[in-house]
Amino acid sequence: MSFSILMSLYKNEKSAYFEQCMDSIHKQSLQSKNIIIVHDGPLTQELYQALDKWKLLLPITEIVLQKNVGLGEALNAGLVYCKYDLVARVDTDDINIPTRFEQQYQYMNEHKDIALCGSHIDEFDTDPLVITSHRKVPSGTDLDKSIFKRNPINHMTVMFRKSAVLDAGGYQHLRFMEDYFLWVRMYVKGYKLVNLDTVLVNARTGNGMLERRKGINYYRSELTFMNKVLKMDVKNKPKIMATFLIRSHIRLLPQSVLKKIYQLVRN
């Protein structure tokens, strides 16, 4: 028994960041026998060279998409090739702590009723040794209470059961929110989601994180997400709608104000 690793690689990824990520996988205390890396469209020469290097060191299977299709579709394409039911998601610019996979694999094997487990993250801009913030996520009843208020799971930290993800419809296109949309659908179908009370990933946010999470496009995605959730079999729809309307309008605030809000809710 083992587990798969699922990654999506895009041409805009810096080869140096990808190298750091792959190095953190190579140094894991528990190794995967099946690493799926999806090419989300053509890559740069530097990324191809990095892949050639790591294919000599790790059991990598490349899934090549001829054009960029976006994260959700790319992950769905790769999920098909994951040999094992347990799948660890890895972002190509993040750094996994050395015992990440061992901790999650052990937990998921000891708790067969859990469909997904994630963790807290430490965030950094460019230097992994300089932690700029910490995103603590809820678990248990706290996760149940918060799932319709904000995304309660750090996508880059999850290990999930492939069978449960497919049963919930897999990743579906919803710009900026493919992961959150999947968690909600899994939750509504009755699957149990948890977060381990530890940091398993150092996540690279970059200086442009807030800029990516504001503006009219993010606002529209929030409203689309709300409409999809309200069509599900969920309780207290008026409260959910009010929460999403507040969330969506926050995306239109000036970046300086949005930064203060993020500092309040992410720690």
PDB file of C-alpha atoms in Angstrom:
ATOM      1  CA  MET A   1       0.000   0.000   0.000  1.00  0.00           C
ATOM      2  CA  SER A   2       1.254   3.467  -0.853  1.00  0.00           C
ATOM      3  CA  PHE A   3      -0.067   6.843  -1.934  1.00  0.00           C
ATOM      4  CA  SER A   4       0.044   9.057  -4.996  1.00  0.00           C
ATOM      5  CA  ILE A   5       1.196  12.663  -5.295  1.00  0.00           C
ATOM      6  CA  LEU A   6      -0.747  14.990  -7.605  1.00  0.00           C
ATOM      7  CA  MET A   7       0.810  18.171  -9.011  1.00  0.00           C
ATOM      8  CA  SER A   8       0.042  20.612 -11.819  1.00  0.00           C
ATOM      9  CA  LEU A   9       2.912  22.502 -13.449  1.00  0.00           C
ATOM     10  CA  TYR A  10       2.418  25.724 -15.430  1.00  0.00           C
ATOM     11  CA  LYS A  11       4.870  27.675 -17.600  1.00  0.00           C
ATOM     12  CA  ASN A  12       4.861  30.677 -15.251  1.00  0.00           C
ATOM     13  CA  GLU A  13       6.356  28.619 -12.430  1.00  0.00           C
ATOM     14  CA  LYS A  14       9.944  29.589 -11.643  1.00  0.00           C
ATOM     15  CA  SER A  15      12.307  26.659 -12.040  1.00  0.00           C
ATOM     16  CA  ALA A  16      14.113  27.578  -8.801  1.00  0.00           C
ATOM     17  CA  TYR A  17      10.848  27.346  -6.849  1.00  0.00           C
ATOM     18  CA  PHE A  18       9.977  24.039  -8.526  1.00  0.00           C
ATOM     19  CA  GLU A  19      13.415  22.694  -7.609  1.00  0.00           C
ATOM     20  CA  GLN A  20      12.854  23.598  -3.949  1.00  0.00           C
ATOM     21  CA  CYS A  21       9.483  21.876  -3.977  1.00  0.00           C
ATOM     22  CA  MET A  22      10.842  18.690  -5.563  1.00  0.00           C
ATOM     23  CA  ASP A  23      13.749  18.659  -3.135  1.00  0.00           C
ATOM     24  CA  SER A  24      11.257  18.703  -0.247  1.00  0.00           C
ATOM     25  CA  ILE A  25       9.490  15.691  -1.799  1.00  0.00           C
ATOM     26  CA  HIS A  26      12.778  13.865  -2.262  1.00  0.00           C
ATOM     27  CA  LYS A  27      13.622  14.375   1.426  1.00  0.00           C
ATOM     28  CA  GLN A  28      10.336  12.977   2.763  1.00  0.00           C
ATOM     29  CA  SER A  29      10.524  10.336   5.489  1.00  0.00           C
ATOM     30  CA  LEU A  30       7.831   8.370   3.625  1.00  0.00           C
ATOM     31  CA  GLN A  31       8.235   8.190  -0.133  1.00  0.00           C
ATOM     32  CA  SER A  32       5.494   7.910  -2.757  1.00  0.00           C
ATOM     33  CA  LYS A  33       5.698   5.289  -5.501  1.00  0.00           C
ATOM     34  CA  ASN A  34       3.503   7.309  -7.864  1.00  0.00           C
ATOM     35  CA  ILE A  35       4.108  11.023  -8.512  1.00  0.00           C
ATOM     36  CA  ILE A  36       1.808  12.525 -11.139  1.00  0.00           C
ATOM     37  CA  ILE A  37       2.898  15.847 -12.648  1.00  0.00           C
ATOM     38  CA  VAL A  38       0.473  17.386 -15.139  1.00  0.00           C
ATOM     39  CA  HIS A  39       1.895  19.777 -17.735  1.00  0.00           C
ATOM     40  CA  ASP A  40      -0.819  22.445 -17.877  1.00  0.00           C
ATOM     41  CA  GLY A  41       0.170  23.478 -21.386  1.00  0.00           C
ATOM     42  CA  PRO A  42       3.717  23.905 -22.790  1.00  0.00           C
ATOM     43  CA  LEU A  43       6.458  24.626 -20.242  1.00  0.00           C
ATOM     44  CA  THR A  44       9.712  26.578 -20.321  1.00  0.00           C
ATOM     45  CA  GLN A  45      13.033  24.989 -21.212  1.00  0.00           C
ATOM     46  CA  GLU A  46      14.199  25.475 -17.620  1.00  0.00           C
ATOM     47  CA  LEU A  47      11.218  23.527 -16.284  1.00  0.00           C
ATOM     48  CA  TYR A  48      11.739  20.712 -18.794  1.00  0.00           C
ATOM     49  CA  GLN A  49      15.361  20.470 -17.676  1.00  0.00           C
ATOM     50  CA  ALA A  50      14.337  20.357 -14.022  1.00  0.00           C
ATOM     51  CA  LEU A  51      11.830  17.596 -14.773  1.00  0.00           C
ATOM     52  CA  ASP A  52      14.468  15.557 -16.592  1.00  0.00           C
ATOM     53  CA  LYS A  53      16.674  15.771 -13.506  1.00  0.00           C
ATOM     54  CA  TRP A  54      13.988  14.730 -11.033  1.00  0.00           C
ATOM     55  CA  LYS A  55      12.704  11.877 -13.202  1.00  0.00           C
ATOM     56  CA  LEU A  56      16.037  10.179 -12.535  1.00  0.00           C
ATOM     57  CA  LEU A  57      15.483  10.445  -8.777  1.00  0.00           C
ATOM     58  CA  LEU A  58      11.742  10.010  -8.261  1.00  0.00           C
ATOM     59  CA  PRO A  59       8.943   7.822  -9.743  1.00  0.00           C
ATOM     60  CA  ILE A  60       7.414  10.621 -11.826  1.00  0.00           C
ATOM     61  CA  THR A  61       4.706  10.128 -14.444  1.00  0.00           C
ATOM     62  CA  GLU A  62       4.116  13.136 -16.701  1.00  0.00           C
ATOM     63  CA  ILE A  63       0.678  13.901 -18.120  1.00  0.00           C
ATOM     64  CA  VAL A  64       1.066  16.370 -20.983  1.00  0.00           C
ATOM     65  CA  LEU A  65      -1.809  18.700 -21.865  1.00  0.00           C
ATOM     66  CA  GLN A  66      -1.314  20.478 -25.176  1.00  0.00           C
ATOM     67  CA  LYS A  67      -2.839  23.730 -23.929  1.00  0.00           C
ATOM     68  CA  ASN A  68      -3.396  25.504 -20.633  1.00  0.00           C
ATOM     69  CA  VAL A  69      -6.737  24.420 -19.158  1.00  0.00           C
ATOM     70  CA  GLY A  70      -6.502  25.798 -15.615  1.00  0.00           C
ATOM     71  CA  LEU A  71      -5.834  24.158 -12.268  1.00  0.00           C
ATOM     72  CA  GLY A  72      -9.121  22.297 -11.813  1.00  0.00           C
ATOM     73  CA  GLU A  73      -9.132  20.588 -15.208  1.00  0.00           C
ATOM     74  CA  ALA A  74      -5.419  19.836 -14.993  1.00  0.00           C
ATOM     75  CA  LEU A  75      -5.831  18.147 -11.613  1.00  0.00           C
ATOM     76  CA  ASN A  76      -8.777  16.116 -12.888  1.00  0.00           C
ATOM     77  CA  ALA A  77      -6.651  14.935 -15.798  1.00  0.00           C
ATOM     78  CA  GLY A  78      -3.912  13.864 -13.413  1.00  0.00           C
ATOM     79  CA  LEU A  79      -6.238  12.262 -10.875  1.00  0.00           C
ATOM     80  CA  VAL A  80      -7.138   9.590 -13.426  1.00  0.00           C
ATOM     81  CA  TYR A  81      -3.516   8.401 -13.369  1.00  0.00           C
ATOM     82  CA  CYS A  82      -3.162   8.265  -9.585  1.00  0.00           C
ATOM     83  CA  LYS A  83      -2.667   4.560  -8.817  1.00  0.00           C
ATOM     84  CA  TYR A  84      -3.588   4.717  -5.153  1.00  0.00           C
ATOM     85  CA  ASP A  85      -6.733   5.803  -3.348  1.00  0.00           C
ATOM     86  CA  LEU A  86      -4.764   8.071  -1.030  1.00  0.00           C
ATOM     87  CA  VAL A  87      -3.590  11.149  -2.920  1.00  0.00           C
ATOM     88  CA  ALA A  88      -1.431  13.993  -1.593  1.00  0.00           C
ATOM     89  CA  ARG A  89      -1.789  17.363  -3.303  1.00  0.00           C
ATOM     90  CA  VAL A  90       1.395  19.362  -3.733  1.00  0.00           C
ATOM     91  CA  ASP A  91       1.779  22.871  -5.141  1.00  0.00           C
ATOM     92  CA  THR A  92       4.889  23.213  -7.287  1.00  0.00           C
ATOM     93  CA  ASP A  93       6.313  26.219  -5.441  1.00  0.00           C
ATOM     94  CA  ASP A  94       5.704  25.147  -1.837  1.00  0.00           C
ATOM     95  CA  ILE A  95       7.977  23.329   0.595  1.00  0.00           C
ATOM     96  CA  ASN A  96       6.717  20.253   2.431  1.00  0.00           C
ATOM     97  CA  ILE A  97       8.140  19.522   5.860  1.00  0.00           C
ATOM     98  CA  PRO A  98      10.100  16.213   5.897  1.00  0.00           C
ATOM     99  CA  THR A  99       7.441  14.193   7.767  1.00  0.00           C
ATOM    100  CA  ARG A 100       4.354  15.572   6.006  1.00  0.00           C
ATOM    101  CA  PHE A 101       3.419  12.461   4.031  1.00  0.00           C
ATOM    102  CA  GLU A 102       4.272  10.088   6.874  1.00  0.00           C
ATOM    103  CA  GLN A 103       2.012  11.949   9.310  1.00  0.00           C
ATOM    104  CA  GLN A 104      -0.917  12.140   6.907  1.00  0.00           C
ATOM    105  CA  TYR A 105      -0.564   8.581   5.602  1.00  0.00           C
ATOM    106  CA  GLN A 106      -0.526   7.196   9.140  1.00  0.00           C
ATOM    107  CA  TYR A 107      -3.530   9.300  10.153  1.00  0.00           C
ATOM    108  CA  MET A 108      -5.613   8.334   7.121  1.00  0.00           C
ATOM    109  CA  ASN A 109      -4.857   4.643   7.630  1.00  0.00           C
ATOM    110  CA  GLU A 110      -5.837   4.849  11.286  1.00  0.00           C
ATOM    111  CA  HIS A 111      -9.047   6.783  10.518  1.00  0.00           C
ATOM    112  CA  LYS A 112     -10.781   5.029   7.643  1.00  0.00           C
ATOM    113  CA  ASP A 113     -13.860   7.243   8.075  1.00  0.00           C
ATOM    114  CA  ILE A 114     -11.934  10.400   7.140  1.00  0.00           C
ATOM    115  CA  ALA A 115     -12.029  11.406   3.462  1.00  0.00           C
ATOM    116  CA  LEU A 116      -9.537  14.272   3.625  1.00  0.00           C
ATOM    117  CA  CYS A 117      -6.997  15.710   6.013  1.00  0.00           C
ATOM    118  CA  GLY A 118      -5.114  18.970   5.748  1.00  0.00           C
ATOM    119  CA  SER A 119      -3.074  21.118   8.110  1.00  0.00           C
ATOM    120  CA  HIS A 120      -2.008  24.625   9.048  1.00  0.00           C
ATOM    121  CA  ILE A 121       0.572  26.417   6.910  1.00  0.00           C
ATOM    122  CA  ASP A 122       3.405  28.833   7.496  1.00  0.00           C
ATOM    123  CA  GLU A 123       3.619  31.430   4.729  1.00  0.00           C
ATOM    124  CA  PHE A 124       6.649  33.139   3.209  1.00  0.00           C
ATOM    125  CA  ASP A 125       7.240  35.524   0.312  1.00  0.00           C
ATOM    126  CA  THR A 126      10.516  34.459  -1.307  1.00  0.00           C
ATOM    127  CA  ASP A 127      12.823  33.233   1.466  1.00  0.00           C
ATOM    128  CA  PRO A 128      11.532  30.009   3.128  1.00  0.00           C
ATOM    129  CA  LEU A 129      13.489  30.873   6.261  1.00  0.00           C
ATOM    130  CA  VAL A 130      11.542  34.110   6.746  1.00  0.00           C
ATOM    131  CA  ILE A 131       7.986  33.228   7.777  1.00  0.00           C
ATOM    132  CA  THR A 132       5.667  36.189   7.228  1.00  0.00           C
ATOM    133  CA  SER A 133       2.357  34.735   8.442  1.00  0.00           C
ATOM    134  CA  HIS A 134       0.615  31.615   9.680  1.00  0.00           C
ATOM    135  CA  ARG A 135      -2.734  30.300   8.492  1.00  0.00           C
ATOM    136  CA  LYS A 136      -4.384  28.180  11.145  1.00  0.00           C
ATOM    137  CA  VAL A 137      -7.399  26.196   9.998  1.00  0.00           C
ATOM    138  CA  PRO A 138     -10.216  24.651  12.064  1.00  0.00           C
ATOM    139  CA  SER A 139     -11.096  21.015  12.613  1.00  0.00           C
ATOM    140  CA  GLY A 140     -13.948  18.939  14.029  1.00  0.00           C
ATOM    141  CA  THR A 141     -17.037  20.918  14.958  1.00  0.00           C
ATOM    142  CA  ASP A 142     -15.172  24.167  14.294  1.00  0.00           C
ATOM    143  CA  LEU A 143     -14.680  23.105  10.667  1.00  0.00           C
ATOM    144  CA  ASP A 144     -18.365  22.226  10.407  1.00  0.00           C
ATOM    145  CA  LYS A 145     -19.296  25.690  11.645  1.00  0.00           C
ATOM    146  CA  SER A 146     -16.946  27.548   9.333  1.00  0.00           C
ATOM    147  CA  ILE A 147     -17.151  25.706   6.019  1.00  0.00           C
ATOM    148  CA  PHE A 148     -19.745  28.076   4.566  1.00  0.00           C
ATOM    149  CA  LYS A 149     -18.017  31.165   5.971  1.00  0.00           C
ATOM    150  CA  ARG A 150     -14.521  30.792   4.531  1.00  0.00           C
ATOM    151  CA  ASN A 151     -12.342  28.093   3.022  1.00  0.00           C
ATOM    152  CA  PRO A 152     -11.403  25.944   6.061  1.00  0.00           C
ATOM    153  CA  ILE A 153      -8.770  23.858   4.281  1.00  0.00           C
ATOM    154  CA  ASN A 154      -5.365  24.744   2.859  1.00  0.00           C
ATOM    155  CA  HIS A 155      -5.399  23.082  -0.558  1.00  0.00           C
ATOM    156  CA  MET A 156      -1.634  22.542  -0.767  1.00  0.00           C
ATOM    157  CA  THR A 157      -1.702  20.497   2.458  1.00  0.00           C
ATOM    158  CA  VAL A 158      -4.392  17.929   1.722  1.00  0.00           C
ATOM    159  CA  MET A 159      -4.236  14.177   1.456  1.00  0.00           C
ATOM    160  CA  PHE A 160      -7.578  12.799   0.280  1.00  0.00           C
ATOM    161  CA  ARG A 161      -9.240   9.596  -0.805  1.00  0.00           C
ATOM    162  CA  LYS A 162      -9.515   9.568  -4.592  1.00  0.00           C
ATOM    163  CA  SER A 163     -12.758   7.589  -4.391  1.00  0.00           C
ATOM    164  CA  ALA A 164     -14.407  10.276  -2.250  1.00  0.00           C
ATOM    165  CA  VAL A 165     -13.235  13.123  -4.488  1.00  0.00           C
ATOM    166  CA  LEU A 166     -14.548  11.380  -7.603  1.00  0.00           C
ATOM    167  CA  ASP A 167     -17.845  10.609  -5.868  1.00  0.00           C
ATOM    168  CA  ALA A 168     -18.234  14.336  -5.156  1.00  0.00           C
ATOM    169  CA  GLY A 169     -17.693  15.165  -8.831  1.00  0.00           C
ATOM    170  CA  GLY A 170     -13.950  15.829  -8.809  1.00  0.00           C
ATOM    171  CA  TYR A 171     -12.483  19.258  -9.376  1.00  0.00           C
ATOM    172  CA  GLN A 172     -14.893  21.496 -11.278  1.00  0.00           C
ATOM    173  CA  HIS A 173     -14.069  24.779 -12.957  1.00  0.00           C
ATOM    174  CA  LEU A 174     -14.743  27.763 -10.720  1.00  0.00           C
ATOM    175  CA  ARG A 175     -12.077  30.393 -11.114  1.00  0.00           C
ATOM    176  CA  PHE A 176     -10.000  30.900  -7.954  1.00  0.00           C
ATOM    177  CA  MET A 177     -12.166  28.435  -5.985  1.00  0.00           C
ATOM    178  CA  GLU A 178     -11.918  24.945  -7.493  1.00  0.00           C
ATOM    179  CA  ASP A 179     -10.640  23.588  -4.189  1.00  0.00           C
ATOM    180  CA  TYR A 180     -13.197  25.273  -1.908  1.00  0.00           C
ATOM    181  CA  PHE A 181     -16.026  24.189  -4.210  1.00  0.00           C
ATOM    182  CA  LEU A 182     -14.803  20.584  -3.980  1.00  0.00           C
ATOM    183  CA  TRP A 183     -14.584  20.642  -0.173  1.00  0.00           C
ATOM    184  CA  VAL A 184     -18.150  21.947   0.090  1.00  0.00           C
ATOM    185  CA  ARG A 185     -19.485  19.265  -2.254  1.00  0.00           C
ATOM    186  CA  MET A 186     -17.668  16.554  -0.297  1.00  0.00           C
ATOM    187  CA  TYR A 187     -19.015  17.945   2.976  1.00  0.00           C
ATOM    188  CA  VAL A 188     -22.591  18.120   1.688  1.00  0.00           C
ATOM    189  CA  LYS A 189     -22.350  14.480   0.559  1.00  0.00           C
ATOM    190  CA  GLY A 190     -21.474  13.518   4.123  1.00  0.00           C
ATOM    191  CA  TYR A 191     -17.716  13.004   3.873  1.00  0.00           C
ATOM    192  CA  LYS A 192     -15.629  13.849   6.927  1.00  0.00           C
ATOM    193  CA  LEU A 193     -12.916  16.482   6.502  1.00  0.00           C
ATOM    194  CA  VAL A 194     -10.291  17.229   9.152  1.00  0.00           C
ATOM    195  CA  ASN A 195      -7.186  19.309   9.702  1.00  0.00           C
ATOM    196  CA  LEU A 196      -4.235  18.080  11.712  1.00  0.00           C
ATOM    197  CA  ASP A 197      -3.184  20.544  14.395  1.00  0.00           C
ATOM    198  CA  THR A 198       0.280  21.122  12.983  1.00  0.00           C
ATOM    199  CA  VAL A 199       2.119  22.838  10.133  1.00  0.00           C
ATOM    200  CA  LEU A 200       2.941  20.439   7.287  1.00  0.00           C
ATOM    201  CA  VAL A 201       3.700  22.902   4.479  1.00  0.00           C
ATOM    202  CA  ASN A 202       5.586  26.156   4.117  1.00  0.00           C
ATOM    203  CA  ALA A 203       3.549  27.955   1.470  1.00  0.00           C
ATOM    204  CA  ARG A 204       4.951  30.530  -0.903  1.00  0.00           C
ATOM    205  CA  THR A 205       2.532  33.448  -1.105  1.00  0.00           C
ATOM    206  CA  GLY A 206       4.622  35.986  -2.975  1.00  0.00           C
ATOM    207  CA  ASN A 207       4.149  39.711  -2.817  1.00  0.00           C
ATOM    208  CA  GLY A 208       1.155  39.596  -5.164  1.00  0.00           C
ATOM    209  CA  MET A 209      -1.141  37.367  -3.111  1.00  0.00           C
ATOM    210  CA  LEU A 210      -3.562  40.104  -2.061  1.00  0.00           C
ATOM    211  CA  GLU A 211      -3.675  41.538  -5.566  1.00  0.00           C
ATOM    212  CA  ARG A 212      -4.753  38.119  -6.871  1.00  0.00           C
ATOM    213  CA  ARG A 213      -7.522  37.873  -4.292  1.00  0.00           C
ATOM    214  CA  LYS A 214      -9.286  41.133  -4.994  1.00  0.00           C
ATOM    215  CA  GLY A 215     -11.078  42.803  -7.856  1.00  0.00           C
ATOM    216  CA  ILE A 216     -14.132  42.312 -10.024  1.00  0.00           C
ATOM    217  CA  ASN A 217     -13.173  38.833 -11.268  1.00  0.00           C
ATOM    218  CA  TYR A 218     -12.819  37.475  -7.738  1.00  0.00           C
ATOM    219  CA  TYR A 219     -16.088  39.211  -6.825  1.00  0.00           C
ATOM    220  CA  ARG A 220     -17.874  37.451  -9.679  1.00  0.00           C
ATOM    221  CA  SER A 221     -16.422  34.092  -8.683  1.00  0.00           C
ATOM    222  CA  GLU A 222     -17.690  34.576  -5.125  1.00  0.00           C
ATOM    223  CA  LEU A 223     -21.215  35.216  -6.432  1.00  0.00           C
ATOM    224  CA  THR A 224     -21.047  32.214  -8.761  1.00  0.00           C
ATOM    225  CA  PHE A 225     -19.879  30.062  -5.860  1.00  0.00           C
ATOM    226  CA  MET A 226     -22.748  31.333  -3.699  1.00  0.00           C
ATOM    227  CA  ASN A 227     -25.336  30.474  -6.347  1.00  0.00           C
ATOM    228  CA  LYS A 228     -23.934  26.953  -6.711  1.00  0.00           C
ATOM    229  CA  VAL A 229     -23.959  26.369  -2.950  1.00  0.00           C
ATOM    230  CA  LEU A 230     -27.532  27.634  -2.600  1.00  0.00           C
ATOM    231  CA  LYS A 231     -28.637  25.009  -5.131  1.00  0.00           C
ATOM    232  CA  MET A 232     -27.274  22.252  -2.870  1.00  0.00           C
ATOM    233  CA  ASP A 233     -29.118  20.484  -0.074  1.00  0.00           C
ATOM    234  CA  VAL A 234     -27.868  22.759   2.702  1.00  0.00           C
ATOM    235  CA  LYS A 235     -29.506  24.234   5.779  1.00  0.00           C
ATOM    236  CA  ASN A 236     -29.931  27.911   6.697  1.00  0.00           C
ATOM    237  CA  LYS A 237     -29.627  29.239   3.153  1.00  0.00           C
ATOM    238  CA  PRO A 238     -30.426  32.877   4.105  1.00  0.00           C
ATOM    239  CA  LYS A 239     -27.458  32.938   6.496  1.00  0.00           C
ATOM    240  CA  ILE A 240     -25.191  31.347   3.882  1.00  0.00           C
ATOM    241  CA  MET A 241     -26.284  33.901   1.298  1.00  0.00           C
ATOM    242  CA  ALA A 242     -25.620  36.795   3.679  1.00  0.00           C
ATOM    243  CA  THR A 243     -22.151  35.440   4.467  1.00  0.00           C
ATOM    244  CA  PHE A 244     -21.227  35.087   0.813  1.00  0.00           C
ATOM    245  CA  LEU A 245     -22.509  38.553  -0.038  1.00  0.00           C
ATOM    246  CA  ILE A 246     -20.254  40.015   2.645  1.00  0.00           C
ATOM    247  CA  ARG A 247     -17.323  37.902   1.418  1.00  0.00           C
ATOM    248  CA  SER A 248     -17.815  38.962  -2.178  1.00  0.00           C
ATOM    249  CA  HIS A 249     -17.963  42.684  -1.444  1.00  0.00           C
ATOM    250  CA  ILE A 250     -14.764  42.478   0.614  1.00  0.00           C
ATOM    251  CA  ARG A 251     -13.012  41.609  -2.666  1.00  0.00           C
ATOM    252  CA  LEU A 252     -13.754  45.121  -3.921  1.00  0.00           C
ATOM    253  CA  LEU A 253     -12.071  46.903  -1.006  1.00  0.00           C
ATOM    254  CA  PRO A 254      -8.738  48.736  -1.390  1.00  0.00           C
ATOM    255  CA  GLN A 255      -5.724  46.482  -0.967  1.00  0.00           C
ATOM    256  CA  SER A 256      -4.610  48.250   2.220  1.00  0.00           C
ATOM    257  CA  VAL A 257      -7.948  47.459   3.888  1.00  0.00           C
ATOM    258  CA  LEU A 258      -8.005  43.915   2.541  1.00  0.00           C
ATOM    259  CA  LYS A 259      -4.534  43.329   3.992  1.00  0.00           C
ATOM    260  CA  LYS A 260      -5.724  44.246   7.490  1.00  0.00           C
ATOM    261  CA  ILE A 261      -8.715  41.913   7.170  1.00  0.00           C
ATOM    262  CA  TYR A 262      -6.462  39.049   6.086  1.00  0.00           C
ATOM    263  CA  GLN A 263      -4.167  39.662   9.034  1.00  0.00           C
ATOM    264  CA  LEU A 264      -7.151  39.347  11.371  1.00  0.00           C
ATOM    265  CA  VAL A 265      -8.672  36.160   9.942  1.00  0.00           C
ATOM    266  CA  ARG A 266      -5.570  34.173   8.954  1.00  0.00           C
ATOM    267  CA  ASN A 267      -3.950  33.947  12.372  1.00  0.00           C
TER     268      ASN A 267
END
